Amino acid sequence: MKKTNILLTGILLLPFTFASAQTKWAFVKDKIVSPWAEKVDPKAPLPEYPRPQLVRSNNWKNLNGLWSYAITPKSDNAPSKYDGSILVPYAVESALSGVGKTVGKDSVLWYKTTISIPSTIKGKDVLLHFGAVDWQTEVFVNGKSAGKHEGGFDPFSFNITSLLKGGAKQEITVRVWDPTDDGPQPRGKQVKKPEGIWYTPVTGIWQTVWIEGVQKSYIASTKQTPDIDAHTLTLNADVANAQAGDNIKVEVLDGKTVVAQQQFNAKETTVIKLKNEKLWSTTSPFLYDLHITLVRNNKVIDDVKSYFAMRKISMGPDANGIQRMLLNDKFVFQYGPLDQGWWPDGLYTPPTEEAMLYDIDELKKMGFNMIRKHIKVEPARYYNYCDKMGMLLWQDMPSGDLGNGWENRPGILDHGSDKDRTPESEGYYRKEWAKIMADLHNFPCIVVWTPFNEAWGQFKTVEITEWTMKNDPSRLVNSASGGNFYTTGHIVDLHNYPHPAMPRPDVFGKNQILVLGEFGGLGLPVEGHTWQVKNNWGYQNFKNADEMFKRYSTFTDRLAELIPLGLSAAVYTQTTDVEGEINGFITYDRKVIKMPTDKLLEIHKKLYNPALVK
């Protein structure tokens, strides 16, 4: 995203204050907050089961809540005294954390809590899970290291069984270092000095922390890939501590009816044949349930639930030979917003589940069928809800290590210069991108992987794109959305502000899908609902909603003209205002929808008219 115009407006709001049974917990910033902030329970924030694609629901405990925290010099050992309480899983810089402090590259953030192991878990191996921690993490249990992790957007876990001590109480300590934009690691839009399109740092735990009891041998993960042409689901399971002769039994369910089942060696991959399968689409998002068990000597050792969808994303030529983006072998124009996934009170973390789902629901009501998740990864429950709602997702890799040249002109896309990353920087990128793709593979809503955005840290473009395509042949790959163009990947992607445009069909359309990866950015500040008093901006600014809607409707008219010429998809900037940006459909605090939802739905309907493409 590029920054251009400036608009001045805004207001500061007084902080909210809440109390728990143990300690006073309060917002510490004079910023706007969402309506759900008042619903946050400091004794049980975000209590929902965090892993909907691998459910083992009886033997787990959510560890979110008030922990102790301290910020110390990077060279110091664990503190003997802590600074106060922090509400996990909200980043230390956020209002909902109750802290609202920055950390920076010269300091580290420490967490400490004491937990008890539930009786349902005793006698089992205990896994300690973190949904996401930004960035470099070391976890200690009862003073001993359980393990280290680098990556701000991917879940990780440690088997802490050997570190547990006798008695009910166990101490967990977490050390986090995050250099934000002073380091080469993937970090999205975080910067130490937020302004314009760059936002507040996010340091530390920002997704759910939980423990789980498992057997010595257990199903650690599964990989599920549908093929609607072959009428099959390919499935394999990663079994921890598998033994010779272990089997995996799979049941495929349509509601409560078993429609297919298979048993196979736990170390192998199976292909399950389906008959008269129901396809998943934006208008009919049907999901099959999976019941997966680990069987040893005819005895069930582990038992998990999952789900999948039969859907296909592909490319193919239309009657004019222009490549089109196809869903289940049919052209469906994909239209949705750029979605940053930021919150005024929780930053990366939505205040509640209800808040997180609100954004998706409102976009669906507005008539969008796609979201481009912009250089951020969401909690698993976000993708799960998109699966249920039939909302298509384009998933960006969070950018980092910026600084290379960029050329991107309307209609013609030129080479700039790939960045010469260090081996360390490249290693961070490859490790986290591979992990993100693996973690999100089973969510059918995701139809496009985007390794780079606007040449931000773009490097080895052809190699990275082909590596991504090989990693997941079941999805489309958009090598660099609006970035430096190379003839690689399935998609050629133009960014153009504010009005719609498209890559030239005569130059690119025979070999790649043509998309408008970003456009729009119409700005409208709403008094009392802006993050800051001044320096708010949009690509083109308006004084009222009527003027904004009138201009926006000319954009959708133009999109309807471009679709027959070869345009397969478009992404409007953006879902909500974010910090200094006031170019959202919805204000940052989610309290005002700027243009009428019913009017948006009406003008969007024409974009999905099959008659636009022969």
Coordinates of C-alpha atoms in Angstrom, one line a residue:
M1 CA 0.0 0.0 0.0
K2 CA 1.2 3.5 -0.9
K3 CA 0.6 6.6 1.1
T4 CA -0.4 9.9 -0.5
N5 CA -2.9 12.4 0.9
I6 CA -3.2 13.8 4.4
L7 CA -6.4 14.7 6.3
L8 CA -6.6 16.2 9.8
T9 CA -9.3 15.2 12.3
G10 CA -9.8 13.2 15.4
I11 CA -10.6 13.1 19.1
L12 CA -9.2 11.4 22.2
L13 CA -11.3 9.3 24.5
L14 CA -10.9 8.5 28.2
P15 CA -9.6 5.1 29.2
F16 CA -11.9 2.3 30.5
T17 CA -11.3 0.6 33.8
F18 CA -12.1 -3.0 34.8
A19 CA -11.4 -5.0 37.9
S20 CA -10.8 -8.7 38.5
A21 CA -11.0 -10.7 41.7
Q22 CA -7.2 -10.4 42.2
T23 CA -6.1 -7.1 40.7
K24 CA -7.3 -3.9 39.1
W25 CA -7.0 -4.1 35.3
A26 CA -7.4 -1.0 33.3
F27 CA -6.9 0.5 29.8
V28 CA -3.8 2.6 29.9
K29 CA -4.1 4.5 26.7
D30 CA -6.3 7.5 25.7
K31 CA -7.3 5.8 22.4
I32 CA -10.6 4.7 21.0
V33 CA -11.7 1.1 21.7
S34 CA -14.2 -1.3 20.2
P35 CA -17.6 -2.1 21.7
W36 CA -16.3 -5.6 22.7
A37 CA -13.6 -4.2 25.0
E38 CA -16.2 -3.9 27.8
K39 CA -17.0 -7.6 27.4
V40 CA -13.4 -8.8 28.0
D41 CA -13.3 -10.9 31.1
P42 CA -9.8 -10.7 32.6
K43 CA -10.3 -14.0 34.4
A44 CA -11.1 -15.8 31.1
P45 CA -10.2 -13.7 27.9
L46 CA -10.7 -15.5 24.6
P47 CA -11.8 -18.8 26.2
E48 CA -12.7 -20.7 23.0
Y49 CA -11.0 -23.9 21.9
P50 CA -8.1 -22.6 19.8
R51 CA -7.5 -25.5 17.3
P52 CA -10.7 -26.2 15.2
Q53 CA -8.9 -28.3 12.6
L54 CA -7.6 -30.8 15.2
V55 CA -10.1 -31.0 18.1
R56 CA -9.2 -33.1 21.2
S57 CA -11.6 -31.2 23.4
N58 CA -11.7 -33.2 26.7
N59 CA -8.2 -32.8 27.9
W60 CA -7.2 -29.2 27.7
K61 CA -7.0 -26.0 29.8
N62 CA -6.9 -22.4 28.6
L63 CA -4.1 -20.4 30.3
N64 CA -5.2 -16.9 29.1
G65 CA -5.6 -14.4 31.9
L66 CA -3.6 -12.2 34.2
W67 CA 0.1 -13.1 34.3
S68 CA 3.0 -11.2 35.8
Y69 CA 5.3 -9.2 33.5
A70 CA 8.6 -7.4 33.5
I71 CA 10.6 -5.5 30.9
T72 CA 14.4 -5.7 31.5
P73 CA 17.6 -5.0 29.6
K74 CA 18.3 -7.7 27.0
S75 CA 21.5 -8.8 28.8
D76 CA 19.8 -9.4 32.1
N77 CA 18.7 -12.8 33.5
A78 CA 15.2 -13.5 34.6
P79 CA 13.9 -10.8 37.0
S80 CA 13.6 -11.4 40.7
K81 CA 10.8 -8.9 40.8
Y82 CA 8.0 -8.2 38.3
D83 CA 6.5 -4.9 37.2
G84 CA 2.9 -5.8 37.5
S85 CA 0.1 -7.8 35.8
I86 CA -0.5 -8.2 32.0
L87 CA -3.6 -9.7 30.4
V88 CA -2.6 -12.6 28.2
P89 CA -3.0 -12.9 25.2
Y90 CA -2.9 -9.2 24.4
A91 CA 0.4 -7.7 23.3
V92 CA 2.2 -5.6 25.9
E93 CA 1.8 -2.4 23.7
S94 CA -2.0 -2.8 23.5
A95 CA -4.6 -1.2 25.7
L96 CA -6.2 -4.5 26.6
S97 CA -3.0 -5.8 28.0
G98 CA -3.3 -3.4 30.9
V99 CA 0.3 -2.3 30.3
G100 CA 0.6 -0.2 27.1
K101 CA 4.4 -0.1 27.1
T102 CA 6.9 -0.5 24.3
V103 CA 9.8 -2.9 24.6
G104 CA 12.3 -2.4 21.7
K105 CA 15.4 -4.2 20.5
D106 CA 17.5 -3.5 23.6
S107 CA 15.0 -5.0 26.1
V108 CA 13.2 -8.2 26.7
L109 CA 9.7 -9.0 27.9
W110 CA 9.3 -11.5 30.6
Y111 CA 6.0 -13.3 31.6
K112 CA 5.4 -15.5 34.6
T113 CA 2.4 -17.4 35.9
T114 CA 1.6 -20.4 38.1
I115 CA -0.8 -23.0 36.8
S116 CA -2.3 -26.2 38.1
I117 CA -2.7 -29.4 36.0
P118 CA -6.3 -30.5 35.7
S119 CA -7.2 -34.0 37.0
T120 CA -8.3 -34.9 33.4
I121 CA -4.7 -34.4 32.2
K122 CA -2.8 -36.1 35.0
G123 CA -1.1 -39.3 34.0
K124 CA -0.8 -38.1 30.4
D125 CA 1.9 -36.2 28.5
V126 CA 1.4 -32.5 28.8
L127 CA 1.8 -30.2 25.8
L128 CA 2.2 -26.4 26.3
H129 CA 0.8 -24.6 23.3
F130 CA 1.3 -21.0 22.1
G131 CA -1.0 -19.7 19.3
A132 CA 1.6 -17.0 18.4
V133 CA 4.3 -15.0 20.2
D134 CA 6.2 -12.2 18.5
W135 CA 9.1 -12.9 18.0
Q136 CA 11.9 -14.8 19.6
T137 CA 10.7 -16.9 22.5
E138 CA 12.2 -19.2 25.2
V139 CA 9.8 -21.0 27.6
F140 CA 10.8 -22.2 31.1
V141 CA 8.8 -24.6 33.2
N142 CA 9.8 -24.7 36.9
G143 CA 13.0 -22.9 36.1
K144 CA 14.1 -25.2 33.3
S145 CA 14.1 -24.4 29.6
A146 CA 11.3 -26.2 27.7
G147 CA 12.5 -24.9 24.3
K148 CA 12.9 -21.9 22.0
H149 CA 11.0 -20.6 19.0
E150 CA 11.5 -17.9 16.4
G151 CA 8.5 -16.6 14.5
G152 CA 5.7 -14.1 15.2
F153 CA 2.9 -15.7 13.3
D154 CA 2.9 -19.5 13.7
P155 CA 1.8 -21.7 16.5
F156 CA 4.3 -23.8 18.5
S157 CA 4.3 -26.2 21.4
F158 CA 6.6 -28.0 23.8
N159 CA 6.2 -31.3 25.6
I160 CA 6.7 -30.2 29.2
T161 CA 6.0 -33.5 31.0
S162 CA 9.5 -34.1 32.2
L163 CA 9.7 -30.6 33.7
L164 CA 6.6 -30.9 35.9
K165 CA 7.1 -31.3 39.6
G166 CA 5.1 -33.0 42.3
G167 CA 2.2 -31.1 43.7
A168 CA -0.5 -29.0 42.2
K169 CA 1.4 -25.9 41.1
Q170 CA 3.7 -25.4 38.2
E171 CA 5.5 -22.2 37.3
I172 CA 5.7 -21.1 33.6
T173 CA 8.1 -18.3 32.6
V174 CA 8.4 -16.9 29.1
R175 CA 11.2 -14.7 27.7
V176 CA 10.5 -12.7 24.5
W177 CA 12.7 -10.5 22.4
D178 CA 11.3 -8.6 19.4
P179 CA 13.5 -6.1 17.4
T180 CA 10.4 -5.0 15.3
D181 CA 11.8 -3.1 12.3
D182 CA 15.3 -3.1 13.7
G183 CA 15.6 -6.8 12.7
P184 CA 15.2 -8.8 9.5
Q185 CA 12.5 -11.1 10.6
P186 CA 8.9 -11.1 9.2
R187 CA 6.9 -8.4 11.1
G188 CA 4.2 -7.1 8.8
K189 CA 3.3 -3.5 9.4
Q190 CA 4.9 -3.0 12.8
V191 CA 7.4 -0.2 13.3
K192 CA 9.0 1.3 16.3
K193 CA 7.8 4.8 15.2
P194 CA 4.2 4.3 13.8
E195 CA 3.0 6.7 11.1
G196 CA 1.0 6.6 7.9
I197 CA 0.6 3.0 6.8
W198 CA 2.9 1.7 9.5
Y199 CA 1.5 0.7 12.9
T200 CA 2.2 0.1 16.6
P201 CA 4.7 -2.7 17.5
V202 CA 3.3 -6.0 18.7
T203 CA 5.6 -7.7 21.2
G204 CA 5.0 -11.0 23.0
I205 CA 2.1 -13.3 23.4
W206 CA -0.8 -12.4 21.2
Q207 CA -2.8 -15.6 20.7
T208 CA -4.1 -18.1 23.2
V209 CA -1.8 -20.1 25.5
W210 CA -3.1 -23.5 26.6
I211 CA -2.1 -27.0 27.8
E212 CA -3.3 -30.3 26.5
G213 CA -3.1 -33.9 27.8
V214 CA -2.1 -36.6 25.3
Q215 CA -1.0 -40.2 25.2
K216 CA 2.7 -41.0 24.6
S217 CA 1.7 -41.6 21.0
Y218 CA -0.7 -39.1 19.6
I219 CA -1.9 -37.5 16.4
A220 CA 0.2 -34.3 16.1
S221 CA -1.3 -33.0 12.9
T222 CA -3.0 -34.1 9.7
K223 CA -2.8 -32.9 6.1
Q224 CA -6.0 -33.0 4.0
T225 CA -6.1 -32.2 0.3
P226 CA -9.3 -32.5 -1.8
D227 CA -9.4 -33.4 -5.5
I228 CA -12.9 -32.8 -7.0
D229 CA -11.8 -34.2 -10.4
A230 CA -10.7 -37.5 -9.0
H231 CA -13.5 -37.4 -6.3
T232 CA -10.9 -38.1 -3.6
L233 CA -9.5 -36.7 -0.4
T234 CA -5.8 -37.4 0.2
L235 CA -4.9 -37.6 3.9
N236 CA -2.0 -38.3 6.1
A237 CA -1.3 -37.9 9.8
D238 CA 1.8 -37.0 11.7
V239 CA 1.9 -39.4 14.6
A240 CA 4.2 -38.6 17.5
N241 CA 6.0 -41.7 18.8
A242 CA 4.3 -44.0 16.3
Q243 CA 5.0 -47.7 16.7
A244 CA 5.3 -50.4 14.0
G245 CA 1.9 -51.6 13.1
D246 CA 0.0 -48.5 14.2
N247 CA -3.0 -47.6 12.0
I248 CA -5.0 -44.5 11.3
K249 CA -8.8 -45.0 10.9
V250 CA -10.7 -42.2 9.2
E251 CA -14.4 -41.7 9.0
V252 CA -15.9 -39.1 6.6
L253 CA -19.3 -37.7 7.8
D254 CA -22.0 -35.8 6.2
G255 CA -23.8 -34.6 9.4
K256 CA -24.1 -37.8 11.4
T257 CA -24.0 -40.1 8.4
V258 CA -20.7 -41.9 7.6
V259 CA -20.2 -41.6 3.9
A260 CA -16.7 -43.1 3.6
Q261 CA -14.2 -44.7 5.9
Q262 CA -10.7 -46.1 5.6
Q263 CA -7.9 -47.6 7.7
F264 CA -4.2 -47.4 6.8
N265 CA -0.7 -47.6 8.2
A266 CA 0.0 -44.5 10.4
K267 CA 3.2 -43.8 8.5
E268 CA 1.6 -43.7 5.1
T269 CA -0.8 -41.5 3.1
T270 CA -4.2 -42.6 2.0
V271 CA -6.6 -41.6 -0.7
I272 CA -10.3 -41.8 0.2
K273 CA -12.8 -42.1 -2.6
L274 CA -16.0 -40.1 -2.3
K275 CA -19.3 -40.6 -4.2
N276 CA -21.8 -37.8 -5.1
E277 CA -19.7 -35.4 -3.1
K278 CA -21.1 -32.0 -2.2
L279 CA -18.9 -29.1 -3.3
W280 CA -17.9 -26.1 -1.2
S281 CA -18.5 -22.7 -2.7
T282 CA -19.1 -19.1 -1.7
T283 CA -22.9 -19.6 -1.9
S284 CA -22.9 -23.2 -0.5
P285 CA -20.0 -23.7 1.9
F286 CA -20.6 -27.4 2.7
L287 CA -18.1 -29.0 5.1
Y288 CA -17.5 -32.7 5.7
D289 CA -16.6 -33.8 9.2
L290 CA -13.7 -36.1 9.9
H291 CA -13.3 -38.5 12.8
I292 CA -9.7 -39.7 13.0
T293 CA -8.4 -42.3 15.4
L294 CA -5.0 -43.8 16.1
V295 CA -5.4 -47.6 16.5
R296 CA -2.8 -50.0 18.0
N297 CA -3.7 -53.7 18.3
N298 CA -7.4 -52.9 17.8
K299 CA -7.3 -50.4 20.6
V300 CA -7.9 -46.7 20.2
I301 CA -4.9 -44.7 21.4
D302 CA -5.9 -41.3 20.3
D303 CA -9.0 -39.7 18.9
V304 CA -9.4 -36.3 17.1
K305 CA -12.0 -34.5 15.0
S306 CA -11.5 -32.4 12.0
Y307 CA -13.2 -31.3 8.8
F308 CA -12.6 -30.6 5.1
A309 CA -14.3 -29.3 2.0
M310 CA -14.4 -30.5 -1.6
R311 CA -13.4 -27.5 -3.6
K312 CA -11.0 -26.6 -6.4
I313 CA -9.2 -23.4 -7.2
S314 CA -7.6 -23.2 -10.6
M315 CA -7.0 -21.2 -13.8
G316 CA -8.3 -21.7 -17.3
P317 CA -8.9 -19.7 -20.5
D318 CA -12.2 -18.1 -21.3
A319 CA -13.6 -17.9 -24.9
N320 CA -11.1 -15.2 -25.7
G321 CA -8.1 -17.1 -24.4
I322 CA -7.7 -14.9 -21.3
Q323 CA -6.8 -16.9 -18.2
R324 CA -9.5 -16.8 -15.5
M325 CA -9.5 -17.6 -11.9
L326 CA -11.9 -20.6 -11.5
L327 CA -13.7 -22.0 -8.4
N328 CA -14.8 -25.6 -9.0
D329 CA -13.9 -25.1 -12.7
K330 CA -16.3 -22.1 -13.1
F331 CA -15.4 -18.5 -13.3
V332 CA -16.4 -16.6 -10.1
F333 CA -15.3 -13.0 -9.9
Q334 CA -13.6 -12.6 -6.6
Y335 CA -14.1 -9.2 -4.9
G336 CA -13.2 -8.2 -1.4
P337 CA -11.3 -5.8 0.8
L338 CA -7.7 -5.6 1.9
D339 CA -7.9 -6.7 5.5
Q340 CA -5.2 -5.7 8.0
G341 CA -6.8 -7.5 11.0
W342 CA -5.8 -4.8 13.5
W343 CA -7.8 -3.6 16.5
P344 CA -7.6 -0.3 18.5
D345 CA -7.7 -2.1 21.8
G346 CA -5.9 -5.4 21.1
L347 CA -3.7 -4.5 18.1
Y348 CA -3.1 -8.0 16.5
T349 CA -5.6 -9.6 18.9
P350 CA -9.4 -9.1 18.7
P351 CA -10.9 -8.3 22.1
T352 CA -13.3 -11.2 21.8
E353 CA -14.4 -14.0 19.5
E354 CA -17.6 -12.0 18.7
A355 CA -15.5 -9.1 17.7
M356 CA -13.4 -11.2 15.3
L357 CA -16.4 -12.7 13.6
Y358 CA -18.1 -9.3 13.3
D359 CA -15.7 -8.2 10.6
I360 CA -16.4 -11.3 8.5
D361 CA -20.1 -11.1 9.0
E362 CA -20.3 -7.4 7.9
L363 CA -18.2 -8.0 4.8
K364 CA -20.5 -10.8 3.8
K365 CA -23.5 -8.6 4.3
M366 CA -21.9 -5.9 2.1
G367 CA -21.7 -8.5 -0.7
F368 CA -18.0 -9.4 -0.7
N369 CA -17.0 -13.0 -1.4
M370 CA -13.3 -12.7 -0.7
I371 CA -10.8 -11.2 1.8
R372 CA -7.2 -10.5 1.2
K373 CA -5.5 -11.1 4.5
H374 CA -2.8 -8.5 4.4
I375 CA 0.7 -9.4 5.7
K376 CA -0.8 -10.8 8.9
V377 CA -1.9 -14.3 10.0
E378 CA -5.0 -14.7 12.0
P379 CA -5.9 -17.2 14.8
A380 CA -7.1 -20.5 13.5
R381 CA -10.7 -19.8 14.5
Y382 CA -10.8 -16.9 12.0
Y383 CA -10.1 -19.2 9.1
N384 CA -12.6 -21.8 10.5
Y385 CA -15.3 -19.2 10.4
C386 CA -14.5 -18.2 6.8
D387 CA -14.8 -21.9 6.0
K388 CA -18.2 -22.0 7.5
M389 CA -19.3 -18.7 5.8
G390 CA -18.0 -19.4 2.3
M391 CA -15.6 -16.5 2.4
L392 CA -12.6 -16.9 0.1
L393 CA -9.2 -15.9 1.6
W394 CA -6.0 -14.7 -0.1
Q395 CA -3.2 -15.2 2.5
D396 CA -0.2 -12.9 2.4
M397 CA 3.2 -13.8 3.9
P398 CA 4.0 -11.1 6.5
S399 CA 6.8 -8.9 5.1
G400 CA 10.1 -7.9 6.7
D401 CA 13.6 -6.8 5.9
L402 CA 12.5 -4.0 3.5
G403 CA 14.5 -1.7 1.4
N404 CA 14.7 -2.8 -2.2
G405 CA 13.6 -0.9 -5.3
W406 CA 10.1 -1.0 -6.7
E407 CA 8.6 -0.4 -10.1
N408 CA 4.8 -0.7 -10.6
R409 CA 3.0 1.2 -13.3
P410 CA -0.6 1.0 -14.5
G411 CA -1.0 -1.6 -17.2
I412 CA 2.7 -2.4 -17.5
L413 CA 4.5 -4.1 -14.7
D414 CA 8.3 -3.6 -14.6
H415 CA 11.2 -5.2 -12.9
G416 CA 12.6 -3.3 -9.9
S417 CA 15.3 -4.9 -8.0
D418 CA 15.2 -8.0 -5.8
K419 CA 16.6 -7.5 -2.4
D420 CA 19.9 -9.2 -1.6
R421 CA 19.0 -10.7 1.8
T422 CA 21.5 -12.2 4.2
P423 CA 21.4 -15.9 4.8
E424 CA 20.0 -15.2 8.3
S425 CA 17.2 -13.0 6.8
E426 CA 16.3 -15.6 4.1
G427 CA 16.3 -18.3 6.7
Y428 CA 13.8 -16.5 8.8
Y429 CA 11.5 -15.9 5.8
R430 CA 11.6 -19.5 4.5
K431 CA 11.2 -21.1 7.9
E432 CA 8.1 -19.0 8.8
W433 CA 6.5 -19.1 5.3
A434 CA 6.8 -22.9 5.2
K435 CA 5.3 -23.2 8.7
I436 CA 2.4 -20.8 7.9
M437 CA 1.5 -22.7 4.8
A438 CA 1.6 -26.0 6.7
D439 CA -0.4 -24.7 9.6
L440 CA -3.1 -23.3 7.3
H441 CA -3.2 -26.0 4.7
N442 CA -6.4 -27.6 5.8
F443 CA -8.6 -24.5 5.7
P444 CA -10.5 -24.6 2.4
C445 CA -11.3 -20.9 2.4
I446 CA -7.7 -20.1 1.5
V447 CA -7.3 -20.2 -2.3
V448 CA -4.3 -17.9 -2.9
W449 CA -0.8 -17.7 -1.3
T450 CA 1.0 -14.4 -1.7
P451 CA 4.7 -14.6 -0.9
F452 CA 5.4 -10.8 -1.3
N453 CA 3.6 -7.5 -1.2
E454 CA 4.7 -4.4 -3.2
A455 CA 8.4 -5.5 -3.3
W456 CA 8.6 -5.2 0.5
G457 CA 11.6 -7.4 1.1
Q458 CA 11.0 -9.2 -2.2
F459 CA 13.9 -11.5 -3.0
K460 CA 14.7 -14.4 -5.3
T461 CA 11.2 -13.9 -6.7
V462 CA 11.2 -16.8 -9.2
E463 CA 12.8 -19.2 -6.8
I464 CA 10.5 -18.4 -3.9
T465 CA 7.4 -18.4 -6.1
E466 CA 8.2 -21.8 -7.6
W467 CA 9.1 -23.1 -4.1
T468 CA 5.7 -21.9 -2.9
M469 CA 3.9 -23.6 -5.8
K470 CA 5.7 -26.8 -5.3
N471 CA 4.9 -26.7 -1.5
D472 CA 1.2 -26.5 -2.3
P473 CA 0.0 -27.4 -5.8
S474 CA -3.6 -27.3 -4.7
R475 CA -3.7 -23.5 -4.6
L476 CA -2.9 -20.5 -6.7
V477 CA 0.2 -18.4 -6.1
N478 CA 0.4 -14.6 -6.5
S479 CA 4.1 -14.1 -6.5
A480 CA 4.2 -10.4 -5.6
S481 CA 1.0 -8.5 -5.1
G482 CA 1.7 -5.1 -6.7
G483 CA 5.4 -5.8 -6.5
N484 CA 8.2 -6.2 -8.9
F485 CA 6.9 -8.3 -11.8
Y486 CA 8.5 -11.5 -13.0
T487 CA 6.9 -14.1 -15.3
T488 CA 6.2 -16.6 -12.6
G489 CA 3.3 -17.9 -10.6
H490 CA -0.4 -18.0 -11.6
I491 CA -1.3 -14.4 -11.2
V492 CA -0.2 -10.9 -12.4
D493 CA -1.3 -8.3 -9.9
L494 CA -1.5 -4.5 -10.2
H495 CA -1.9 -2.0 -7.5
N496 CA -3.5 1.3 -8.6
Y497 CA -4.9 4.1 -6.4
P498 CA -7.5 5.3 -6.3
H499 CA -9.4 4.3 -9.4
P500 CA -9.6 0.7 -10.8
A501 CA -7.2 -0.5 -13.5
M502 CA -5.9 -3.8 -14.7
P503 CA -2.8 -5.4 -16.2
R504 CA -2.9 -5.4 -20.0
P505 CA -4.7 -8.5 -21.2
D506 CA -2.8 -8.5 -24.5
V507 CA 0.5 -8.6 -22.7
F508 CA -0.2 -10.9 -19.8
G509 CA -3.6 -12.5 -20.1
K510 CA -2.7 -15.6 -22.2
N511 CA -0.4 -16.9 -19.5
Q512 CA -1.5 -15.5 -16.1
I513 CA -4.7 -14.5 -14.3
L514 CA -5.2 -10.7 -14.2
V515 CA -6.1 -9.1 -10.9
L516 CA -6.3 -5.7 -9.3
G517 CA -4.6 -6.4 -6.0
E518 CA -5.2 -3.0 -4.4
F519 CA -7.2 0.1 -5.3
G520 CA -9.6 2.6 -3.8
G521 CA -8.6 3.8 -0.3
L522 CA -11.3 6.5 -0.2
G523 CA -10.9 8.4 3.1
L524 CA -13.6 9.6 5.4
P525 CA -12.8 10.5 9.0
V526 CA -15.7 10.1 11.5
E527 CA -15.4 12.5 14.4
G528 CA -15.0 10.7 17.7
H529 CA -13.9 7.5 16.0
T530 CA -10.4 8.2 14.8
W531 CA -7.2 6.9 16.4
Q532 CA -5.4 10.2 16.4
V533 CA -6.2 13.9 16.3
K534 CA -4.2 14.8 13.2
N535 CA -2.3 13.2 10.4
N536 CA -5.2 11.0 9.4
W537 CA -5.2 10.2 5.7
G538 CA -6.8 8.4 2.7
Y539 CA -6.0 8.2 -1.0
Q540 CA -8.9 10.5 -1.8
N541 CA -10.8 12.2 1.0
F542 CA -14.4 13.1 1.5
K543 CA -16.5 15.3 3.8
N544 CA -19.5 13.0 4.1
A545 CA -20.7 9.5 3.4
D546 CA -22.9 10.4 0.5
E547 CA -20.0 11.9 -1.5
M548 CA -17.9 8.9 -0.7
F549 CA -20.6 6.4 -1.8
K550 CA -21.1 8.3 -5.0
R551 CA -17.4 8.0 -5.8
Y552 CA -17.2 4.4 -4.7
S553 CA -20.1 3.4 -7.0
T554 CA -18.2 4.8 -10.0
F555 CA -15.4 2.3 -9.1
T556 CA -17.8 -0.7 -9.1
D557 CA -19.2 0.5 -12.4
R558 CA -15.6 0.5 -13.8
L559 CA -15.0 -3.0 -12.4
A560 CA -18.0 -4.2 -14.2
E561 CA -16.5 -2.9 -17.4
L562 CA -13.1 -4.5 -16.7
I563 CA -14.4 -8.0 -15.9
P564 CA -15.4 -8.8 -19.6
L565 CA -11.9 -7.5 -20.7
G566 CA -10.2 -10.1 -18.5
L567 CA -10.2 -9.0 -14.8
S568 CA -10.7 -12.0 -12.5
A569 CA -10.5 -10.3 -9.1
A570 CA -10.2 -7.0 -7.3
V571 CA -9.2 -5.9 -3.8
Y572 CA -10.5 -2.6 -2.3
T573 CA -8.5 -0.9 0.4
Q574 CA -9.9 -1.6 3.1
T575 CA -12.1 -3.3 5.7
T576 CA -11.6 -0.8 8.5
D577 CA -9.7 2.3 9.3
V578 CA -6.4 1.4 11.0
E579 CA -4.5 3.9 13.3
G580 CA -3.7 6.8 11.0
E581 CA -5.6 5.4 7.9
I582 CA -9.2 6.5 7.6
N583 CA -10.0 4.6 4.3
G584 CA -12.1 1.8 5.7
F585 CA -15.6 0.8 5.1
I586 CA -15.9 0.7 8.9
T587 CA -14.2 2.9 11.5
Y588 CA -11.3 1.5 13.5
D589 CA -13.4 1.0 16.6
R590 CA -16.1 -0.8 14.5
K591 CA -18.8 1.5 15.8
V592 CA -19.7 3.2 12.5
I593 CA -20.2 1.7 9.0
K594 CA -19.5 4.6 6.7
M595 CA -21.6 3.6 3.7
P596 CA -25.0 1.9 3.9
T597 CA -24.6 -1.9 3.9
D598 CA -27.7 -2.5 1.8
K599 CA -26.5 0.0 -0.9
L600 CA -23.1 -1.7 -1.0
L601 CA -24.7 -5.1 -1.4
E602 CA -26.8 -3.8 -4.3
I603 CA -24.0 -2.4 -6.3
H604 CA -21.7 -5.4 -5.7
K605 CA -24.3 -7.9 -7.0
K606 CA -23.7 -6.8 -10.6
L607 CA -20.0 -7.9 -10.3
Y608 CA -21.0 -11.5 -10.0
N609 CA -23.2 -11.6 -13.0
P610 CA -22.1 -14.6 -15.1
A611 CA -23.1 -12.8 -18.3
L612 CA -20.1 -10.5 -17.9
V613 CA -17.8 -13.2 -19.2
K614 CA -18.5 -15.5 -22.1

